[in-house]
CSV table of C-alpha atoms in Angstrom, one decimal:
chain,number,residue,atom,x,y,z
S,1411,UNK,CA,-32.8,-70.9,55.2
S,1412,UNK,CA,-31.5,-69.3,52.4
S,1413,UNK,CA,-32.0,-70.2,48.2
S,1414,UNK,CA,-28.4,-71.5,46.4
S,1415,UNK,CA,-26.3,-68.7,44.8
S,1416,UNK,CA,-28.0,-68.3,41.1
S,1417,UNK,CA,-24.9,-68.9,39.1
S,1418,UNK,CA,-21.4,-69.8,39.3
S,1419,UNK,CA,-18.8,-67.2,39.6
S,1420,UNK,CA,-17.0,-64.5,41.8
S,1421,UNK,CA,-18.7,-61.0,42.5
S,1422,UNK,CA,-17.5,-58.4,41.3
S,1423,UNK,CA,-17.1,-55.4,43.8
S,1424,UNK,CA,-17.1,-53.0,41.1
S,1425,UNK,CA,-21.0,-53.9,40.0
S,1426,UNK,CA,-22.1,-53.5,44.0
S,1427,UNK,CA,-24.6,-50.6,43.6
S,1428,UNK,CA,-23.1,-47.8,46.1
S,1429,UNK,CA,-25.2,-45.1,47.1
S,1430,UNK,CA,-25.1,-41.9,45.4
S,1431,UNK,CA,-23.1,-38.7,47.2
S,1432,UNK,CA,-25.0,-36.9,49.4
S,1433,UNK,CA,-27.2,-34.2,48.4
S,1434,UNK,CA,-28.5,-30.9,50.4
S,1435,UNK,CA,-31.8,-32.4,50.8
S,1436,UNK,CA,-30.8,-35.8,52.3
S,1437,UNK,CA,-30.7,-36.6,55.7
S,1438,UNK,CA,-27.7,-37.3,57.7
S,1439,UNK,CA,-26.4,-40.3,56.7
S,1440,UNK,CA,-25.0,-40.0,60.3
S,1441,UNK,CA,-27.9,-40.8,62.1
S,1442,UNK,CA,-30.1,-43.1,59.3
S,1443,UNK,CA,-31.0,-46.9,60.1
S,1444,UNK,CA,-30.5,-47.3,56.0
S,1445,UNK,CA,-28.0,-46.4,53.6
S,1446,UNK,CA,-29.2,-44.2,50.4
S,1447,UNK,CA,-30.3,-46.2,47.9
S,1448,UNK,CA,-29.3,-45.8,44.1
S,1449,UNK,CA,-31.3,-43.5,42.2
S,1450,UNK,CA,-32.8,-45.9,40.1
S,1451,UNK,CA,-33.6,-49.5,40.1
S,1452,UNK,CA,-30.7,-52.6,38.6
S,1453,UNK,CA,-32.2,-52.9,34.9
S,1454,UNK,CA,-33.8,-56.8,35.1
S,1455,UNK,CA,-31.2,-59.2,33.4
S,1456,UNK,CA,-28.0,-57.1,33.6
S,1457,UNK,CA,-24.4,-57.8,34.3
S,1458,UNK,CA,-24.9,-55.7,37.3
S,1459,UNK,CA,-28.4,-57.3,38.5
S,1460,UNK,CA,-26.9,-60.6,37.6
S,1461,UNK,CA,-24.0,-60.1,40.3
S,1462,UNK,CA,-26.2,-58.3,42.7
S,1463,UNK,CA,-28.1,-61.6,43.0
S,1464,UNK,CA,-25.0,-63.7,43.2
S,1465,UNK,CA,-23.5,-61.8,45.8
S,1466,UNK,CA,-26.4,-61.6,48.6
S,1467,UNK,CA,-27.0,-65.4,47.6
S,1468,UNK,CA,-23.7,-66.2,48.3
S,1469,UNK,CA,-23.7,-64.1,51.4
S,1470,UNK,CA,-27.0,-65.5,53.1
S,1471,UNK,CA,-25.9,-69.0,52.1
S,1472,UNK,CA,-22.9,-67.8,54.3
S,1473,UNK,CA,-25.0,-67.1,57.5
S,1474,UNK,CA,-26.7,-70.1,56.6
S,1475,UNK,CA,-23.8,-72.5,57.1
S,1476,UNK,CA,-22.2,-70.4,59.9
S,1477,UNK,CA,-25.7,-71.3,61.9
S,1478,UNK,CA,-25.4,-74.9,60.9
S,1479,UNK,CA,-22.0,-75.0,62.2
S,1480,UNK,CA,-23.7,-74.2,65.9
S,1481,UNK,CA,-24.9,-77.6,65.4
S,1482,UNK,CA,-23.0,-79.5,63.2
S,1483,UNK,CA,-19.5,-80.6,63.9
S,1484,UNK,CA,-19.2,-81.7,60.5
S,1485,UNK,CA,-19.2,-78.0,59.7
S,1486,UNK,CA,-16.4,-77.3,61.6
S,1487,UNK,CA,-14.4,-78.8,59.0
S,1488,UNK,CA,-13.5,-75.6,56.7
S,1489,UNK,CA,-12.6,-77.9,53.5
S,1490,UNK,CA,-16.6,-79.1,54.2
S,1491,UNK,CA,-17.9,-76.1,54.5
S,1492,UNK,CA,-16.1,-73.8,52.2
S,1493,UNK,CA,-17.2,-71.1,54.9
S,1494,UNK,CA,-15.0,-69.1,56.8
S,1495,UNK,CA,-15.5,-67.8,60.2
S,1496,UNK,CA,-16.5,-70.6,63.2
S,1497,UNK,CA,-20.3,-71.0,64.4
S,1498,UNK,CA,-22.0,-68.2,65.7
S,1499,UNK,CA,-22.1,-68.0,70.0
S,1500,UNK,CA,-24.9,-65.3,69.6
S,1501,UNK,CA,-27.5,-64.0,68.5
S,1502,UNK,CA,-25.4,-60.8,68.4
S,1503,UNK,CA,-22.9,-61.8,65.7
S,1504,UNK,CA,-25.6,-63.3,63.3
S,1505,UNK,CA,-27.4,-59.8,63.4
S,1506,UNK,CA,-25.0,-58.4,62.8
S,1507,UNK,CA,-24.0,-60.0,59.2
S,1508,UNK,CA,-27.7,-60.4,58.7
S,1509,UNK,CA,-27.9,-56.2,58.9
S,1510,UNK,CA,-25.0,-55.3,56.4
S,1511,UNK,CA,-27.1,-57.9,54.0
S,1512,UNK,CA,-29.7,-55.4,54.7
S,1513,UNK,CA,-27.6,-52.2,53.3
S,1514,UNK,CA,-26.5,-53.9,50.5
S,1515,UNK,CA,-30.4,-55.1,49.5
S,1516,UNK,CA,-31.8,-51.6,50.7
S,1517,UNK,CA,-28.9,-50.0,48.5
S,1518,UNK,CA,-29.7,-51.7,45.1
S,1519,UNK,CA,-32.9,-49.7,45.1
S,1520,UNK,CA,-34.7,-52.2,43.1
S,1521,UNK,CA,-38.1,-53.1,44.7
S,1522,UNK,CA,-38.4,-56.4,43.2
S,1523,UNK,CA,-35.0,-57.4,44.9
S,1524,UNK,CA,-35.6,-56.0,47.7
S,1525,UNK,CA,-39.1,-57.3,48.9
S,1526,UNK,CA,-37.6,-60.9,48.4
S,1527,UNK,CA,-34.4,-60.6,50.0
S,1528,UNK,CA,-35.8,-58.7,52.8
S,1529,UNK,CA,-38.7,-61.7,53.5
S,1530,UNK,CA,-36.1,-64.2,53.8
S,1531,UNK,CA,-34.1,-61.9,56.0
S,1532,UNK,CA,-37.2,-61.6,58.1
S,1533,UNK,CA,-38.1,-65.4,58.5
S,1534,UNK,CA,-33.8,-66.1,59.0
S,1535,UNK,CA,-34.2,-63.8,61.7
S,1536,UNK,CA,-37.1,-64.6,63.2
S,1537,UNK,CA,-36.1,-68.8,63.3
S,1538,UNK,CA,-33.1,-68.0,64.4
S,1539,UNK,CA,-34.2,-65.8,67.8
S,1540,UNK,CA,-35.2,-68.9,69.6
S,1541,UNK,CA,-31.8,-71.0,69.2
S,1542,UNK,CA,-29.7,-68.3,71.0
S,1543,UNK,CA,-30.1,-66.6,74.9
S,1544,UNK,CA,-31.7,-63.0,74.6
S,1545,UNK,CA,-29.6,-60.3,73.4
S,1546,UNK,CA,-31.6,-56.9,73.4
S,1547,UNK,CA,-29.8,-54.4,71.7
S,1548,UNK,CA,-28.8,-56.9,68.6
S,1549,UNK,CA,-32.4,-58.2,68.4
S,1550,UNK,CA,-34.1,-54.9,68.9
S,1551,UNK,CA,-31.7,-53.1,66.4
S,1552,UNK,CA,-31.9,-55.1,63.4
S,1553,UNK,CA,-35.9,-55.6,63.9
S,1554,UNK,CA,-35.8,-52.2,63.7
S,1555,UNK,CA,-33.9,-51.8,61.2
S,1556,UNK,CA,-36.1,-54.0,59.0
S,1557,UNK,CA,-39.4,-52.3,60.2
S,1558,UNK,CA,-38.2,-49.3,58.5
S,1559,UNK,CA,-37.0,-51.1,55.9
S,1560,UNK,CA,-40.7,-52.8,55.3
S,1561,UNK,CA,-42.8,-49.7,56.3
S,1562,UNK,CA,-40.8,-47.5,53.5
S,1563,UNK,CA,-41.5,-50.3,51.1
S,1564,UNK,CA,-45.0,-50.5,51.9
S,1565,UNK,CA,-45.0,-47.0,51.4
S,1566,UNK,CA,-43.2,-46.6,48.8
S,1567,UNK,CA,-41.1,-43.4,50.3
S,1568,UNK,CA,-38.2,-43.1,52.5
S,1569,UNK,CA,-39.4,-43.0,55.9
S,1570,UNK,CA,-37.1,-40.3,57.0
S,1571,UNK,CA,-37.5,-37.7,54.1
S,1572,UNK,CA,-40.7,-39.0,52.6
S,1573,UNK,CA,-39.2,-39.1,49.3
S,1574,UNK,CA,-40.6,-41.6,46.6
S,1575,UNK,CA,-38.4,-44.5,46.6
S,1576,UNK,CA,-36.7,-45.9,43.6
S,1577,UNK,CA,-38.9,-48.0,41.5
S,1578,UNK,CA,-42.2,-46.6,42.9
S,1579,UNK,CA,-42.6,-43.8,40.8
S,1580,UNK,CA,-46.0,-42.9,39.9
S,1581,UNK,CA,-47.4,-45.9,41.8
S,1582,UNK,CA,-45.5,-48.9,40.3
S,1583,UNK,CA,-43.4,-51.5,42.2
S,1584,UNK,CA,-46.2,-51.9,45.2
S,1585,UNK,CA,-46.2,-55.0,47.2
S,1586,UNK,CA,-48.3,-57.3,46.3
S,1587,UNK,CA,-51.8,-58.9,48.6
S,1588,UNK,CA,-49.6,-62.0,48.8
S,1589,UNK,CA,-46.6,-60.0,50.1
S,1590,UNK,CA,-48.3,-58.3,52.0
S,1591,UNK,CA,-49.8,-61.1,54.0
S,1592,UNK,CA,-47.0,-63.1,54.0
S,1593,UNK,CA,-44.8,-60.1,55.6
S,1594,UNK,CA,-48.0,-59.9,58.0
S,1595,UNK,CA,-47.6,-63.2,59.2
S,1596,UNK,CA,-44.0,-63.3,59.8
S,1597,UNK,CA,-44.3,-59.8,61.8
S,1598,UNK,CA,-46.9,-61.8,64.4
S,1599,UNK,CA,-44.2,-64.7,64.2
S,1600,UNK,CA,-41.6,-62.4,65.1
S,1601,UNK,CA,-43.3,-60.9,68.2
S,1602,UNK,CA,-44.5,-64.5,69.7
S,1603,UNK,CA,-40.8,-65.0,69.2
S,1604,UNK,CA,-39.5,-61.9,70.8
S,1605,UNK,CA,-41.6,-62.5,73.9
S,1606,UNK,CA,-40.7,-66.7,74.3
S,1607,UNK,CA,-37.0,-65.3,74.2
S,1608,UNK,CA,-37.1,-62.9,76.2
S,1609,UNK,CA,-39.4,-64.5,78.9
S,1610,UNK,CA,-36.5,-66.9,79.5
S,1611,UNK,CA,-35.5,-65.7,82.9
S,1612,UNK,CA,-31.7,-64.9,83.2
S,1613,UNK,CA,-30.6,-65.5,79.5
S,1614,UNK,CA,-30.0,-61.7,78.3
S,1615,UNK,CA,-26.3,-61.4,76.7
S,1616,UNK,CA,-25.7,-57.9,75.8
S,1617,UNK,CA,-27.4,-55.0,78.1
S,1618,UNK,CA,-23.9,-54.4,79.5
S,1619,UNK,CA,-23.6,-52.0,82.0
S,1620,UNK,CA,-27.6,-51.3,81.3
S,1621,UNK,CA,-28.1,-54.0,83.8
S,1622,UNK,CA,-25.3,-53.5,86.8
S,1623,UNK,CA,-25.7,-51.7,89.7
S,1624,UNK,CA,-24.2,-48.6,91.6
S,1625,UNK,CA,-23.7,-50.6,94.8
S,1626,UNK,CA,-21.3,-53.3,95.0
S,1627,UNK,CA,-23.0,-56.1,97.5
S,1628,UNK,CA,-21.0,-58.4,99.1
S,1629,UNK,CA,-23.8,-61.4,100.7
S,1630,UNK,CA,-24.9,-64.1,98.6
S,1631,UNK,CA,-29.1,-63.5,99.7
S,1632,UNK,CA,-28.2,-59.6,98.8
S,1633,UNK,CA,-26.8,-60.5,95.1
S,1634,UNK,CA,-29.7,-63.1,94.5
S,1635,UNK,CA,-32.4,-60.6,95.3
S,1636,UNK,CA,-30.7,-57.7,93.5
S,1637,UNK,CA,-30.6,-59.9,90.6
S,1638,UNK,CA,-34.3,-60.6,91.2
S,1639,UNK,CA,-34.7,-57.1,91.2
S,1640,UNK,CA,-32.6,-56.5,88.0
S,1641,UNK,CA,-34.7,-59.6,86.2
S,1642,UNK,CA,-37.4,-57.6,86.9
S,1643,UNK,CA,-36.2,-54.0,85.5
S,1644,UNK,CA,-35.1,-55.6,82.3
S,1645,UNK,CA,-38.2,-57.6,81.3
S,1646,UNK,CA,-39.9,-53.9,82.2
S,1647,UNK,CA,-37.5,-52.7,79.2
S,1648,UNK,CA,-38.3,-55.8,77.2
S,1649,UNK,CA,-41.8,-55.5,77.6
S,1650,UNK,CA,-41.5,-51.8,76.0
S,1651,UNK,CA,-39.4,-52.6,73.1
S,1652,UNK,CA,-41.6,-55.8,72.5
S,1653,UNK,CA,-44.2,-53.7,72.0
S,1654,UNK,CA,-42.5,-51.4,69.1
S,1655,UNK,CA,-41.0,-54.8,67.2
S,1656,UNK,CA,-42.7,-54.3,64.0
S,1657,UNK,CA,-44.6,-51.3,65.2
S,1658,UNK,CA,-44.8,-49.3,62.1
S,1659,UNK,CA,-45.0,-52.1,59.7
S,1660,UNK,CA,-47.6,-53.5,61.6
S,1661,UNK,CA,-49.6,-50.4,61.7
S,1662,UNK,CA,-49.5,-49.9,57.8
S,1663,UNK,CA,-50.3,-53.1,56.9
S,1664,UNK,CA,-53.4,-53.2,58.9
S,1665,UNK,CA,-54.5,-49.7,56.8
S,1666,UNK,CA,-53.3,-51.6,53.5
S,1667,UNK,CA,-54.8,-55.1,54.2
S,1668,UNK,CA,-58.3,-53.5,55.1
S,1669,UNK,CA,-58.3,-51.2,52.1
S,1670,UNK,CA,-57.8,-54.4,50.1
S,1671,UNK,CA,-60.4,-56.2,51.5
S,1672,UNK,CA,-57.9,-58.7,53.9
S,1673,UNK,CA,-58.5,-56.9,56.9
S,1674,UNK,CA,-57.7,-59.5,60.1
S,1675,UNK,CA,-56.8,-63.1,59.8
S,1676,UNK,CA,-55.4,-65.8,62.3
């Protein structure tokens, strides 16, 4: 699922890239889907880019073997493994290590880093949907997340501010036709996937209070149709947010692909 760390050795924290402070024309860092990213790209074949690598390889191999362990007992072993942290139950907790991966990429500001990392994220994500019961909010959040992530990069600006993104100054650092239809393929994957998941009747994990009810009933036929009736509400929600996985990616690689020549394909 993920490639092998590139090279021996610890990271070190100090050579993370951190975003830079805040400035009066930035936008809330309050409300934003993705960190800042540095002001300019990791310089190819330094000490810093050189950990950089290590440390998301490292950390995707991480969410690689915590899957496995869902599977494989032998993984439950943590001399075997040399992972911490048991299998994950949900869909939930792997989003949610799979999304701070996506900071720490979006943060590096380096375009040929961050197309890569953010592909494999993509296809991890998308794999791993179908092995776990629906949760909506971790699912929709962190598709999300990466939409915006992929429509800025296709772009080559921020998507809140409109600001030119690191590394695509004056043009450079555009994803490439094979990118491009590569990312365009795993969006369509993604949305089958979505919709298998989420057609599976009575597996949703984490709407919460979203999906109870005002009235407490008390009859068994009274809480099997209100269920029915809540079945029904929620794949109304799903339906809606199935509809915007991918949305803006989707749309700008259609007006990309056709002004290269790509246009449609199955």
């Amino acid at each position: 699922m993920s490639a092998e760390p590139a090279g021996p050795g610890g990271f070190l924290q100090s050579t993370l890239p951190s975003p830079p402070p805040s400035s009066s024309h930035s936008s809330s860092t309050a409300t934003s889907i993705l960190p800042q990213p540095r002001s300019t790209p990791l310089k190819p074949g330094s000490a810093k880019e050189s950990s950089f690598i290590d440390y998301v390889d490292r950390k995707l191999l991480g969410i690689s073997r915590r899957y496995e362990k869902r599977y494989n007992a032998d993984f439950e072993d943590e001399a075997m493994s040399g992972i911490e942290g048991k299998g994950y139950e949900s869909f939930g907790e792997l989003a949610t290590d799979l999304a701070s991966v996506i900071d720490v990429v979006w943060v590096s500001g380096t375009p040929s880093l961050q197309v890569p990392y953010l592909l494999t994220i993509a296809l991890t994500s998308c794999s791993c949907l179908p092995a776990f019961p629906f949760g909506p909010l971790s699912t929709f959040q962190l598709l999300h997340k990466l939409d915006l992530a992929f429509f800025s990069l296709l772009k080559g600006a921020n998507y809140e501010t409109g600001e030119t993104l690191p590394g695509f100054e004056g043009g450079r650092a555009k994803l490439s036709t094979t990118e491009k239809v590569r990312l365009r393929g795993l969006v369509e994957r993604t949305r089958v996937a979505v919709v298998e998941v989420a057609g599976k009747g009575g597996s949703a994990t984490d709407f919460g209070s979203a999906v109870q009810t005002e009235d407490d009933l008390t009859t068994d036929d009274d809480d099997e149709a209100m269920q029915d009736v809540q079945l029904e509400e929620n794949r109304g929600r799903w339906e809606m947010e199935v509809a915007r996985v991918y949305e803006k990616t989707l749309v700008e690689l259609g007006v990309s692909l056709d002004t290269s020549g790509i246009g449609t394909f199955d």
